[in-house]
XYZ file of C-alpha atoms in Angstrom:
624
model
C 37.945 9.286 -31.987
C 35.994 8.264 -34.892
C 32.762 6.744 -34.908
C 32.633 3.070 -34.945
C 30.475 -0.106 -34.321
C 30.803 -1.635 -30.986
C 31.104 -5.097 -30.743
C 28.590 -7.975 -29.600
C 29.915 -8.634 -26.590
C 30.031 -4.204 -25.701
C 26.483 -4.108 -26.523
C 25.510 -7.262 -24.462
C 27.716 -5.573 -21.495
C 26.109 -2.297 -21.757
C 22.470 -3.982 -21.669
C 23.726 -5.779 -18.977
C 24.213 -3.335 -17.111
C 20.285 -2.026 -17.619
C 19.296 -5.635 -16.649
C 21.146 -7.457 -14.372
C 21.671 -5.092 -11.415
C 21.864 -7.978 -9.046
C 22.010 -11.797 -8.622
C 18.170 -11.021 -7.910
C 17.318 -9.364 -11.437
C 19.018 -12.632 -13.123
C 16.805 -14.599 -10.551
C 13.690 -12.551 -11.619
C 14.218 -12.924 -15.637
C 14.965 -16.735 -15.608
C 11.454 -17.374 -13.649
C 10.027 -14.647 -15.628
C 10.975 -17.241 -18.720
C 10.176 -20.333 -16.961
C 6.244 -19.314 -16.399
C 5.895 -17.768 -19.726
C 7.322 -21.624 -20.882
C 4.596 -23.028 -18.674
C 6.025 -24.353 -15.934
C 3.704 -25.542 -12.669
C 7.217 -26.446 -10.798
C 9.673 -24.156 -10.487
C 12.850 -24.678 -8.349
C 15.941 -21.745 -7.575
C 19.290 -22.889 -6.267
C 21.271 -20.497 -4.898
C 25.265 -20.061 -2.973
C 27.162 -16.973 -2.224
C 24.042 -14.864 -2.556
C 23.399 -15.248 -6.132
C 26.808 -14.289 -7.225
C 28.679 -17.695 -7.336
C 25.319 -19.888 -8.313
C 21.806 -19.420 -9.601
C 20.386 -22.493 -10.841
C 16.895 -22.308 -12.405
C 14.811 -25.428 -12.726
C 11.803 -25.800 -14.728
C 9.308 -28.424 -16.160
C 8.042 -25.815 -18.840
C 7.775 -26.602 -22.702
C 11.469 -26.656 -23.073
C 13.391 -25.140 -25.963
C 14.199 -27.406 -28.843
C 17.393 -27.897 -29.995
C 17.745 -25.920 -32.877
C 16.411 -22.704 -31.025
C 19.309 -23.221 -28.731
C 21.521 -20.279 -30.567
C 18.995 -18.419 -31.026
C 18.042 -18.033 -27.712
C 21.030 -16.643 -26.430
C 21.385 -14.189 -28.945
C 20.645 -10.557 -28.939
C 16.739 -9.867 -29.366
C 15.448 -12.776 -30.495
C 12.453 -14.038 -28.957
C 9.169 -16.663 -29.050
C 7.070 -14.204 -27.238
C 6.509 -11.484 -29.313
C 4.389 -11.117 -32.787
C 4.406 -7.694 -34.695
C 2.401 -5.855 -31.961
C 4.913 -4.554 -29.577
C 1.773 -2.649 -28.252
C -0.710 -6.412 -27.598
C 2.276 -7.675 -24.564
C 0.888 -10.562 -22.898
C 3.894 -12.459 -21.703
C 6.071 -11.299 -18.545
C 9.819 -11.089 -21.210
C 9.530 -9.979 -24.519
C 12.810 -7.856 -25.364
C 15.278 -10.912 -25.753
C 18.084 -9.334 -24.172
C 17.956 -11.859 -20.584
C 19.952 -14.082 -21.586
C 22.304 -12.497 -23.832
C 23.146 -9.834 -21.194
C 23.396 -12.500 -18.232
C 26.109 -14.472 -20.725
C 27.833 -11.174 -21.260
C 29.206 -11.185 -17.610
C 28.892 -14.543 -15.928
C 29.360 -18.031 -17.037
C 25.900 -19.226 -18.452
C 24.625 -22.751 -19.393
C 20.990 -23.426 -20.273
C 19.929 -27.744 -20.925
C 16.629 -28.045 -22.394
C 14.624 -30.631 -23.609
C 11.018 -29.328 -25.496
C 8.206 -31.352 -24.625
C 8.090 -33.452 -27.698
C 11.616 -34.367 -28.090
C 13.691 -37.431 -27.526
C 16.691 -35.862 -25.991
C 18.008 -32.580 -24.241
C 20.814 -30.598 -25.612
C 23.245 -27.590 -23.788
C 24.360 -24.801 -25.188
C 27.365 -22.956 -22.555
C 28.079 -18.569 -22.978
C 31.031 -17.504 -21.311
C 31.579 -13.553 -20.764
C 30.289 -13.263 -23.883
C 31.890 -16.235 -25.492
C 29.584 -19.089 -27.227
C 30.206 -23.223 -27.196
C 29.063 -25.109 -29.494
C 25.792 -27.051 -28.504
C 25.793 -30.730 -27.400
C 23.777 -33.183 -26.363
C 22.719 -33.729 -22.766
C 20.890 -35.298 -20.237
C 17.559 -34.105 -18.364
C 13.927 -34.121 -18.396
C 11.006 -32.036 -20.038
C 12.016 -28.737 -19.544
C 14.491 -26.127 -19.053
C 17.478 -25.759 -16.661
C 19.508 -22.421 -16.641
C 22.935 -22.123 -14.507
C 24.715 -19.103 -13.829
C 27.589 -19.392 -12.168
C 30.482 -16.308 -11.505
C 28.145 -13.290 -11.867
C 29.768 -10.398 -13.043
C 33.311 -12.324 -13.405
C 33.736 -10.040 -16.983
C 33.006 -7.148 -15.273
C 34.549 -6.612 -11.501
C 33.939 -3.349 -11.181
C 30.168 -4.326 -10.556
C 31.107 -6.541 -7.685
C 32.187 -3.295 -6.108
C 28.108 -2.250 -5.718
C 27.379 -6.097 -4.474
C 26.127 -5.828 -0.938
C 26.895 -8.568 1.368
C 25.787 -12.395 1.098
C 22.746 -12.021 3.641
C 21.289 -8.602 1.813
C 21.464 -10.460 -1.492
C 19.939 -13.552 -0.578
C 16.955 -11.169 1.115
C 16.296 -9.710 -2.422
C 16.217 -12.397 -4.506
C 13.654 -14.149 -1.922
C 11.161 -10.876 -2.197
C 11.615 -11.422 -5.928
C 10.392 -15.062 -5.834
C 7.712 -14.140 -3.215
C 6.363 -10.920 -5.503
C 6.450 -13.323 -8.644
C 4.825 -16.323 -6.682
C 2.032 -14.282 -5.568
C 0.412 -13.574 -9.298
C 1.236 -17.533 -9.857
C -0.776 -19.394 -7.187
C -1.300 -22.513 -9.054
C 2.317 -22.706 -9.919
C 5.023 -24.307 -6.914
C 8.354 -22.653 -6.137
C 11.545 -23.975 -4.400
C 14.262 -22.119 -3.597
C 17.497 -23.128 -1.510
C 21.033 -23.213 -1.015
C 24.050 -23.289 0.975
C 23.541 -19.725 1.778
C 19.649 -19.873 3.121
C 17.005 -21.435 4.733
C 14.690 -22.939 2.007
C 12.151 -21.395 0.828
C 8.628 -23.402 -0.448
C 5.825 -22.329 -1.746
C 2.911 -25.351 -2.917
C 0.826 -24.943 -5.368
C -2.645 -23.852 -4.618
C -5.135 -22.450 -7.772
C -5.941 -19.762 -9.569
C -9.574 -18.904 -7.749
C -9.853 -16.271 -5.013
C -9.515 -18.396 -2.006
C -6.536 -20.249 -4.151
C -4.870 -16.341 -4.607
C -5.313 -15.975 -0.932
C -4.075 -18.916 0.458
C -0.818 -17.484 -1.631
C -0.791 -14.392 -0.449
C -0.830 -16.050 3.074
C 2.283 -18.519 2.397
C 4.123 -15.325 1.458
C 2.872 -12.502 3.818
C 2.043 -14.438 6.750
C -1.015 -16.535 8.130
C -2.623 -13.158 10.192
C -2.842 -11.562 6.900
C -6.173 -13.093 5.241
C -7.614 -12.703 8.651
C -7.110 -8.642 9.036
C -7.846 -8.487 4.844
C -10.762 -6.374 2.784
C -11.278 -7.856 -0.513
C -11.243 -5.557 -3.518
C -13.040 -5.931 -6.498
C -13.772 -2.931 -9.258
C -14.424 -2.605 -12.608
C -14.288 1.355 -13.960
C -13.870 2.223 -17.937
C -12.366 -1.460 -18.938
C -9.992 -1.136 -16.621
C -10.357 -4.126 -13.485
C -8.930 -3.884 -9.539
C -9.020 -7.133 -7.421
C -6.706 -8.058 -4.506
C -6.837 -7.721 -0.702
C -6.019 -4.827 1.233
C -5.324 -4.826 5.208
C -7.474 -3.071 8.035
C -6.379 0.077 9.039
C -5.253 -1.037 12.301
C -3.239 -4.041 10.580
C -0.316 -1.876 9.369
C 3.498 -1.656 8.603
C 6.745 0.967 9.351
C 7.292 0.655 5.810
C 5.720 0.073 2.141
C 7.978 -3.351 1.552
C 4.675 -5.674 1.633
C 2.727 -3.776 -1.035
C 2.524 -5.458 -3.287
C 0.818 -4.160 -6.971
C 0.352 -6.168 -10.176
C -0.413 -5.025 -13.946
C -1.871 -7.886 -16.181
C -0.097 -10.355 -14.084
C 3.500 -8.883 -13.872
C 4.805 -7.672 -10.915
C 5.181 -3.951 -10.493
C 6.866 -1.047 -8.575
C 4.814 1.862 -9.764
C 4.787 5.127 -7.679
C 1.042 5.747 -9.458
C -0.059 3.389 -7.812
C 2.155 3.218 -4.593
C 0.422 7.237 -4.353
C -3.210 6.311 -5.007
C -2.474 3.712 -1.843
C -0.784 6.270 0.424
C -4.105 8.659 -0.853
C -7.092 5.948 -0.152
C -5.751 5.286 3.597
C -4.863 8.941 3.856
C -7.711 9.231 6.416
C -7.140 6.326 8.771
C -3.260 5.714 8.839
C -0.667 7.899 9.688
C 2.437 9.314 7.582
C 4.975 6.744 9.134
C 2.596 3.507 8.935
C 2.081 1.798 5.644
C -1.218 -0.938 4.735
C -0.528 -4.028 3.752
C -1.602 -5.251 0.265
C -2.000 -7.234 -2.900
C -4.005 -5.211 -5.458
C -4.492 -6.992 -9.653
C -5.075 -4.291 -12.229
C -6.002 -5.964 -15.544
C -6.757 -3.938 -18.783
C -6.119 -3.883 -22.327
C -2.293 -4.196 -22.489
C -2.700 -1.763 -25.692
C -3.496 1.352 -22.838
C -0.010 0.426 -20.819
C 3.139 0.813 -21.759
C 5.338 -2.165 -20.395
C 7.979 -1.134 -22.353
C 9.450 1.742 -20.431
C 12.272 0.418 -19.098
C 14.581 -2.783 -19.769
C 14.183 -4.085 -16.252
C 10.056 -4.281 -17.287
C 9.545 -2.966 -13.605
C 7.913 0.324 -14.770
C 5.049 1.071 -16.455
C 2.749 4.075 -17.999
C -0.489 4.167 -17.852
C -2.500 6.434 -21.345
C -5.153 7.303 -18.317
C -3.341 7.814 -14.926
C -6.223 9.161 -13.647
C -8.662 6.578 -14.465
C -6.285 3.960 -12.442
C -5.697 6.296 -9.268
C -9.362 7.000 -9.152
C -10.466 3.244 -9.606
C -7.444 2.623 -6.796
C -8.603 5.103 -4.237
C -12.447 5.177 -4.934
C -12.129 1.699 -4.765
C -10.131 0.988 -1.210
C -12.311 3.439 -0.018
C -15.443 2.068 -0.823
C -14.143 -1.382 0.269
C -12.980 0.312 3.469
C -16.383 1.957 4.295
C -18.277 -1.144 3.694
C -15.977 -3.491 5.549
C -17.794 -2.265 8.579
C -15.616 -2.051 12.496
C -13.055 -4.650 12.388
C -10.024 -4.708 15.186
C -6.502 -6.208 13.881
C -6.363 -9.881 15.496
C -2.499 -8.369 16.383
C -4.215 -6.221 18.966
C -5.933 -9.539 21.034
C -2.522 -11.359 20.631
C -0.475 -8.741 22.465
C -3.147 -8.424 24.941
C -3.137 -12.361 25.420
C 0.576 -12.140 26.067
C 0.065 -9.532 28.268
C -2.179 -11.550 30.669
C -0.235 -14.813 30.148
C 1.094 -15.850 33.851
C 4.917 -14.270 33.852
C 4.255 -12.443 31.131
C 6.143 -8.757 32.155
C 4.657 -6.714 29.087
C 3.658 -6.933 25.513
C 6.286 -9.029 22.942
C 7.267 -5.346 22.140
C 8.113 -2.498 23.319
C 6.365 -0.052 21.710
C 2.528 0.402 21.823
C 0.200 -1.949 19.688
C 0.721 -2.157 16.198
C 4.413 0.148 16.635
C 2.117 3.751 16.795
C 3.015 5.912 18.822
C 2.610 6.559 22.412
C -0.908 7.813 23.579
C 0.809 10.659 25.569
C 3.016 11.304 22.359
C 0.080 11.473 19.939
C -1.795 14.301 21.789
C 0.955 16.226 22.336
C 1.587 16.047 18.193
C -1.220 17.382 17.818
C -1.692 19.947 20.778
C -3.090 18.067 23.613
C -1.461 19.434 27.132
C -3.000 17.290 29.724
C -6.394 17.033 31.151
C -8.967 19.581 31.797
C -11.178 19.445 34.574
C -13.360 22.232 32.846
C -13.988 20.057 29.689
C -14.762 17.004 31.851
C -17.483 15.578 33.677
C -20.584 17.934 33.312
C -20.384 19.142 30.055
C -21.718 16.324 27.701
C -19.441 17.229 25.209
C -16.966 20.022 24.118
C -15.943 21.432 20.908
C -13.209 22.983 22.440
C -14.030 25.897 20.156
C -16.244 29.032 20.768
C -18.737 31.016 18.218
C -15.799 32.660 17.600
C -13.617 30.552 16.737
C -15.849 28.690 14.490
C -16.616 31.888 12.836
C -12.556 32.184 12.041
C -12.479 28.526 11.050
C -14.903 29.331 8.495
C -17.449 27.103 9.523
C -21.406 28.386 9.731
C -23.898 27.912 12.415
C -25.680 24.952 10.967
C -22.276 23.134 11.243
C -21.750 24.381 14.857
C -25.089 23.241 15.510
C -24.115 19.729 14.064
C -21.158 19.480 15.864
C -22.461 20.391 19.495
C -24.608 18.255 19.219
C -22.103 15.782 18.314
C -22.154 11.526 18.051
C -23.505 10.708 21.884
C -26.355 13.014 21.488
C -27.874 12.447 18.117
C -30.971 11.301 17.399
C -29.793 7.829 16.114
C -27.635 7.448 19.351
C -30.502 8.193 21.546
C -32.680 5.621 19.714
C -30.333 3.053 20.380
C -30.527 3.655 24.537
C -34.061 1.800 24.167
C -32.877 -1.410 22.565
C -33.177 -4.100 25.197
C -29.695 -5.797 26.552
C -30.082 -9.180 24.185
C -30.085 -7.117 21.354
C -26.942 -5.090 22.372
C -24.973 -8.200 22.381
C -25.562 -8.680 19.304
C -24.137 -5.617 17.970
C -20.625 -5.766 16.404
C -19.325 -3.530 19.647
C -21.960 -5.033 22.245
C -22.828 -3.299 25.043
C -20.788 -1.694 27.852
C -20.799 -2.920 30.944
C -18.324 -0.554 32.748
C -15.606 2.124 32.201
C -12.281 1.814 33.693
C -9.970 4.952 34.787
C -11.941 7.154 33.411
C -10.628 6.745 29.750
C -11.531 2.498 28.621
C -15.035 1.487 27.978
C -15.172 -2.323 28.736
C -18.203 -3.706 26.398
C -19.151 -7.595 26.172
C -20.711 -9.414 23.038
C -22.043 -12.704 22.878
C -18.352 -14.190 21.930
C -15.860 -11.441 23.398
C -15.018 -8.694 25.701
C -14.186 -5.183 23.993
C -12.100 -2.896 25.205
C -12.811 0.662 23.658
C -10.458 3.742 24.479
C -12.687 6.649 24.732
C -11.180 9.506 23.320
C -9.226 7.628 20.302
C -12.872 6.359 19.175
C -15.167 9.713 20.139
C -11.978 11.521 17.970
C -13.053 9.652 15.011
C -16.404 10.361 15.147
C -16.174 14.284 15.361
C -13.765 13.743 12.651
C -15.753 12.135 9.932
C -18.575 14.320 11.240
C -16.696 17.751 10.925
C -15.252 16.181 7.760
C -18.219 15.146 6.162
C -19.731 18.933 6.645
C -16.597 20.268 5.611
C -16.898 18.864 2.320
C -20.715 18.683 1.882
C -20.630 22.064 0.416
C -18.405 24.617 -0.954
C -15.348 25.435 2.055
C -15.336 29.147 2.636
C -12.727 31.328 1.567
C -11.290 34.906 2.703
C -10.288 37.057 0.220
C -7.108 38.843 -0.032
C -6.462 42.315 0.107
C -3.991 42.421 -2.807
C -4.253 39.454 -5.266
C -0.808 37.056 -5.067
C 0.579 36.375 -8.324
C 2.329 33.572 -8.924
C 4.833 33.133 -12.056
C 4.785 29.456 -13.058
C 5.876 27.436 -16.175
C 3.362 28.022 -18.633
C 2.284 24.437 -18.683
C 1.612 24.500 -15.244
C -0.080 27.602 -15.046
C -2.479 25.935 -17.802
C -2.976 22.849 -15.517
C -3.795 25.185 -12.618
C -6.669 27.445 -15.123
C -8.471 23.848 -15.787
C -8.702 22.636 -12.206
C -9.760 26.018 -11.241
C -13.711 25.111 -10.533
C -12.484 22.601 -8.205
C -9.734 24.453 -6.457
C -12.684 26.878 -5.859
C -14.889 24.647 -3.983
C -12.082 23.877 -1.990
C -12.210 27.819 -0.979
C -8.575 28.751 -3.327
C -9.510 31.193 -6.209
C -7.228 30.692 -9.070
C -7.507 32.519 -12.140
C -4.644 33.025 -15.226
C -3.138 36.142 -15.075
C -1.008 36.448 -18.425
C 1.349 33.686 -19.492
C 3.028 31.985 -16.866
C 1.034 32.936 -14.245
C -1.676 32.645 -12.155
C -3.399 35.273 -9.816
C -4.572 34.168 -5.997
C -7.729 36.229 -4.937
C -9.089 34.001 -1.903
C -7.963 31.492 -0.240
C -9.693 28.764 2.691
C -10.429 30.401 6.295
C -9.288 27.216 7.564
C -5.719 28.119 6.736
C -5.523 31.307 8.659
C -1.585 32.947 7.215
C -0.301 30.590 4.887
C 2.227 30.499 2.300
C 0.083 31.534 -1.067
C 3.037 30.606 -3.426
C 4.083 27.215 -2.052
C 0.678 26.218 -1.960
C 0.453 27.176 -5.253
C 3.257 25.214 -6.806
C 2.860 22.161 -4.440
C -0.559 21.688 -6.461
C 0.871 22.413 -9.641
C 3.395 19.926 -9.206
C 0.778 17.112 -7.953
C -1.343 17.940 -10.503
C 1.245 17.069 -12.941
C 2.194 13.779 -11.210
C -1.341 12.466 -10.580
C -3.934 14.967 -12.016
C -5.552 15.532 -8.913
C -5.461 18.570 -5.906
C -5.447 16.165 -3.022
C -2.626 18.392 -1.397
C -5.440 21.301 -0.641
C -7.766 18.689 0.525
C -5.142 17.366 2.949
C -4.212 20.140 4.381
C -8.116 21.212 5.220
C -8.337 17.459 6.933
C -5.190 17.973 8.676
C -7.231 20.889 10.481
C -10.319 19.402 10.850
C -8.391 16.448 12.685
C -6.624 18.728 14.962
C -10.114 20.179 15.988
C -11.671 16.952 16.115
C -8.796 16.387 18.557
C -9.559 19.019 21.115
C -13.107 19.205 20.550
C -13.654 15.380 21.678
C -14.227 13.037 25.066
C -11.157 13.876 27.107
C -9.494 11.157 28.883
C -10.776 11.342 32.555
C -13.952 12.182 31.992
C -16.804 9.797 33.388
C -19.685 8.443 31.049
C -22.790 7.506 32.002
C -24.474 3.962 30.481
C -26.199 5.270 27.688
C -23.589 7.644 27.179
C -21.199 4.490 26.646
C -23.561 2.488 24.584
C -24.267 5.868 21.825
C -20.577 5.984 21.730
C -20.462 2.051 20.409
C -23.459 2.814 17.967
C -22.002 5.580 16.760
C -18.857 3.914 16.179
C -20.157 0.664 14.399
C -21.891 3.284 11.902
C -19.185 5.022 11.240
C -16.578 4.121 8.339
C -13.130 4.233 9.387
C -13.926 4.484 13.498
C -11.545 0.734 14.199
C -8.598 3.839 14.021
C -8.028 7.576 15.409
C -7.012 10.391 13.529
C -3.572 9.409 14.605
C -3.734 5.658 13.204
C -4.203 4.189 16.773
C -6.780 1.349 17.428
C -9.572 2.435 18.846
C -10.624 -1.048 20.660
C -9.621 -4.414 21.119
C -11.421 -7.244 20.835
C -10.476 -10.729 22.886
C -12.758 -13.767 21.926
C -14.118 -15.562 24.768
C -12.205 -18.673 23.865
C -9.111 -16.977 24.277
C -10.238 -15.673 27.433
C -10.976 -19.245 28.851
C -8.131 -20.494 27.292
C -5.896 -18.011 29.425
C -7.779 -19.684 32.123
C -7.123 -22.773 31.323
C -10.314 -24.388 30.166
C -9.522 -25.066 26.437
């Protein structure tokens, strides 16, 4: 077949298809065009899921008459000068609305701020009326009606009415989120509607947002954010650890104002709450990256949903450093979720919890010891010994930790000097504290501690695990981890690019006790490798790192595993269930734990306490 030009109406179709994947991407360009207009109202009609209707409604700065054709043809466009690299408008590309025409019946009225009248201009699969005058006020109104009529084959990969509708409401809620002081609508025959007022553009404006569309518990189990590193700034709200989801659907991450799906920044997340959550639990958050659109590449994809950073690692360090910072300072919080299953709990009739699965859907206490290796209580850990490693010389000698750090750790967070100094601070000043001070321990396992305000309900061996964690952590990384070298080097053939990558993070591979060195192209010798590790499979290491270093520029994957240990030892080598404590025991335990970042979660991602206020309390009781 020879080569030939395709037609208008081919090209439209085949951008189309790039797009408009779903009534919800035709949803998300024609508010995309309504706030780049202006528009502080903004109203979505929808029936049969999108595909039948989509009516947009604005009161934006209109289009004037004459711009009419122009605007439904093929890359033209008010929003962009001669800088494709200076973006600062959500649409740019001018292919929305020529693509939507392409394969559903399109009308757009409009009447530009300064005109007398409004005028309509109708595209139908690709075929253009004539414009005519019309009736309507300032602004813009955009109606699609028979989506994908010109091309049925798409309607095969429609999913059903309900799933559609679902979409194109995240859309509006993700869009809605960066545009507080702007008010959205949307309805229709085929959902409940949807409203979302106006509030402003400050913080407390952005949060009150944020809590129309992720739910009024949210602001109150929320650590702001707000970093500046190398030009580039991070702002936004993240959740406690304890406040978590199954999955990642309400993260929510925004470049310069447009809403993004960027696994960069979905992985710096995952790696700032790597510590306190576990693999199948998500946070919950809203994070605002703004930088000099000439350093990001918007342009990556026609859907404008991907992006490229020119320094990835400058953004996943400013993410992570960042959450963690915010994390450490926030202090020992408890999700309010945790006092509102325990208030239904005690409600009169109340049979259990509103679910069915432990607080905040983690799993079971019985199931998260035996993940990682617990097999029931031992008398011989429990009531004498003040507290137990779980680990001999020995087998801190094989872990590759020294004697200072065994010394550290025997000692551990109920004995140190700072706990010890706390025993001597009167009662009044105990109440005070953030944790206040215990009053009793209940089945051997739940430390029951009252503040001024609230009771506290601390589980003994979820918090003590924390402790030994951070503690063992904190040696484990205070100096250089110690390595065992191997008998015969392991070489390891790799791509020569990733061989290279390797050779340049080699210093830091080394402190985390792997010795890397370049052995010829394409490969890399192995002479030592961390203690910690014991047998372990040189090569896959090897490549996992080289591939994450090529994502993300980082070797989190070594660190990881090293934690992964340390937690596992922090596990056995804390409180056991079933083991009495003695007052001050109990109170150096809530000390320790209000200095300790992270300590409102286990190693597991299971609250540690609970806190009920006393006015819920007497409210269960009737006096409120």
């Amino acid at each position: 077949m020879p080569i030939r030009q395709l037609s208008e109406t081919m090209i439209n179709q085949i951008a189309a298809g790039e797009v408009i994947e779903r009534p919800a991407s035709v949803v998300k360009e024609l508010v995309e065009n309504a706030l780049d207009a202006g528009a502080a109202r903004i109203e979505i009609v929808t029936a049969g899921g999108g595909l039948n209707l989509i009516r947009v409604t604005d009161d934006g700065s209109g289009i004037p008459e004459k711009e009419l054709p122009l605007a439904i043809a093929r890359h033209c466009t008010s929003k962009l000068a001669d800088d494709i690299h200076d973006i600062r408008s959500l649409g740019f590309r001018g292919e929305a609305l020529p693509s939507i025409g392409s394969v559903a019946r399109l009308s757009i009225r409009s009447r530009a701020a300064n005109g007398d009248s409004a005028a309509e201009i109708g595209i139908e699969g690709g075929r253009v009326s004539a414009v005519k005058p019309a009736a309507a006020n300032r602004g813009t109104t955009v109606e699609v009606r028979d989506l994908f009529f010109a091309t049925p084959a798409r309607l095969k990969f429609m999913k059903g009415e309900r799933a559609e509708s679902s979409a194109t409401s995240d859309v509006i809620k993700r869009i809605a989120i960066a545009f507080p002081a702007v008010r959205f609508t949307l309805a229709g025959s085929d959902r409940s509607t949807l409203e979302l007022p106006a509030t402003d553009d400050s913080p407390e404006g952005r949060l009150r947002r944020v809590a129309q569309v992720m739910g009024a518990d949210f602001p109150a189990n929320a650590i702001a954010i707000d970093a500046m590193r190398d030009g580039v700034h991070l702002a936004g709200h993240v959740s406690i650890p304890s406040f978590s989801r199954a999955n990642a659907l309400q993260q929510y991450a925004y470049v310069n104002g447009r809403p993004v799906r960027d696994k960069l920044i979905a992985g710096a997340i995952r790696g700032a709450f790597a510590d306190v959550l576990p693999r199948d639990r998500h946070a919950v958050t809203v994070l605002f990256l703004t930088l000099d659109p000439a350093i990001v590449d918007v342009n990556v994809h026609p859907a404008k949903a991907d992006v490229r950073f020119r320094d990835p690692g400058l953004v996943r360090g400013l993410i992570v450093g960042a959450i963690r910072e915010a994390l450490a300072n926030a202090g020992i919080r408890a999700a309010t979720s945790g006092a509102a299953g325990m208030m239904a709990a005690f409600r009169p009739g109340a049979a259990s919890y509103a679910h069915s699965g432990p607080a905040n859907g983690h799993r079971s206490y019985e199931a998260a010891y035996r993940a990682s290796g617990f097999a029931g209580f031992d008398a011989a850990r429990s009531p004498q010994r003040p507290l137990e490693m779980g680990l001999d010389d020995a087998g801190f000698a094989n872990g590759g930790f020294g004697e200072n750090d065994q010394a550290a750790f025997d000692a551990g967070p109920l004995h140190s000097a700072d706990a010890r100094a706390g025993q001597t601070e009167t009662a009044e000043t105990l109440l005070g504290m953030a944790l206040g001070a215990a009053r009793a321990q209940v089945h051997e396992n739940y430390i029951v501690a009252q503040t001024r305000d609230s009771l506290v309900i601390v589980d003994q061996h979820a918090a003590h695990e924390r402790l030994v964690y951070e503690a063992l952590k904190n040696a484990l990384h205070s100096r250089a981890v110690p390595s065992q070298m191997l008998l015969l080097p392991e070489i390891v053939d790799l791509p020569e690019e990733d061989a290279e990558r390797l050779a340049l993070h080699s210093e830091t591979l080394a402190r985390f006790g792997l010795a890397v060195e370049r052995f010829g192209p394409g490969a890399v010798a192995v002479r030592e490798t961390p203690s910690m590790l014991g047998e372990t499979n040189v090569q896959q290491l090897v490549r996992d790192l080289a591939d994450e270093i090529a994502d993300n520029d980082t070797v989190d994957t070594l660190k990881e595993r090293l934690d992964k240990i340390a937690a596992t030892m922090a596990c056995h080598g804390s409180v056991r269930s079933g083991r009495l404590l003695k007052p001050e025991e109990m109170n150096a335990l809530l000390r320790q734990m209000e200095a300790t970042p992270g300590s409102g979660t286990c190693n597991h991602g299971r609250p540690t306490y609970i806190e009920l206020k006393l006015a819920d309390i007497e409210r269960l009781f009737g006096r409120r």
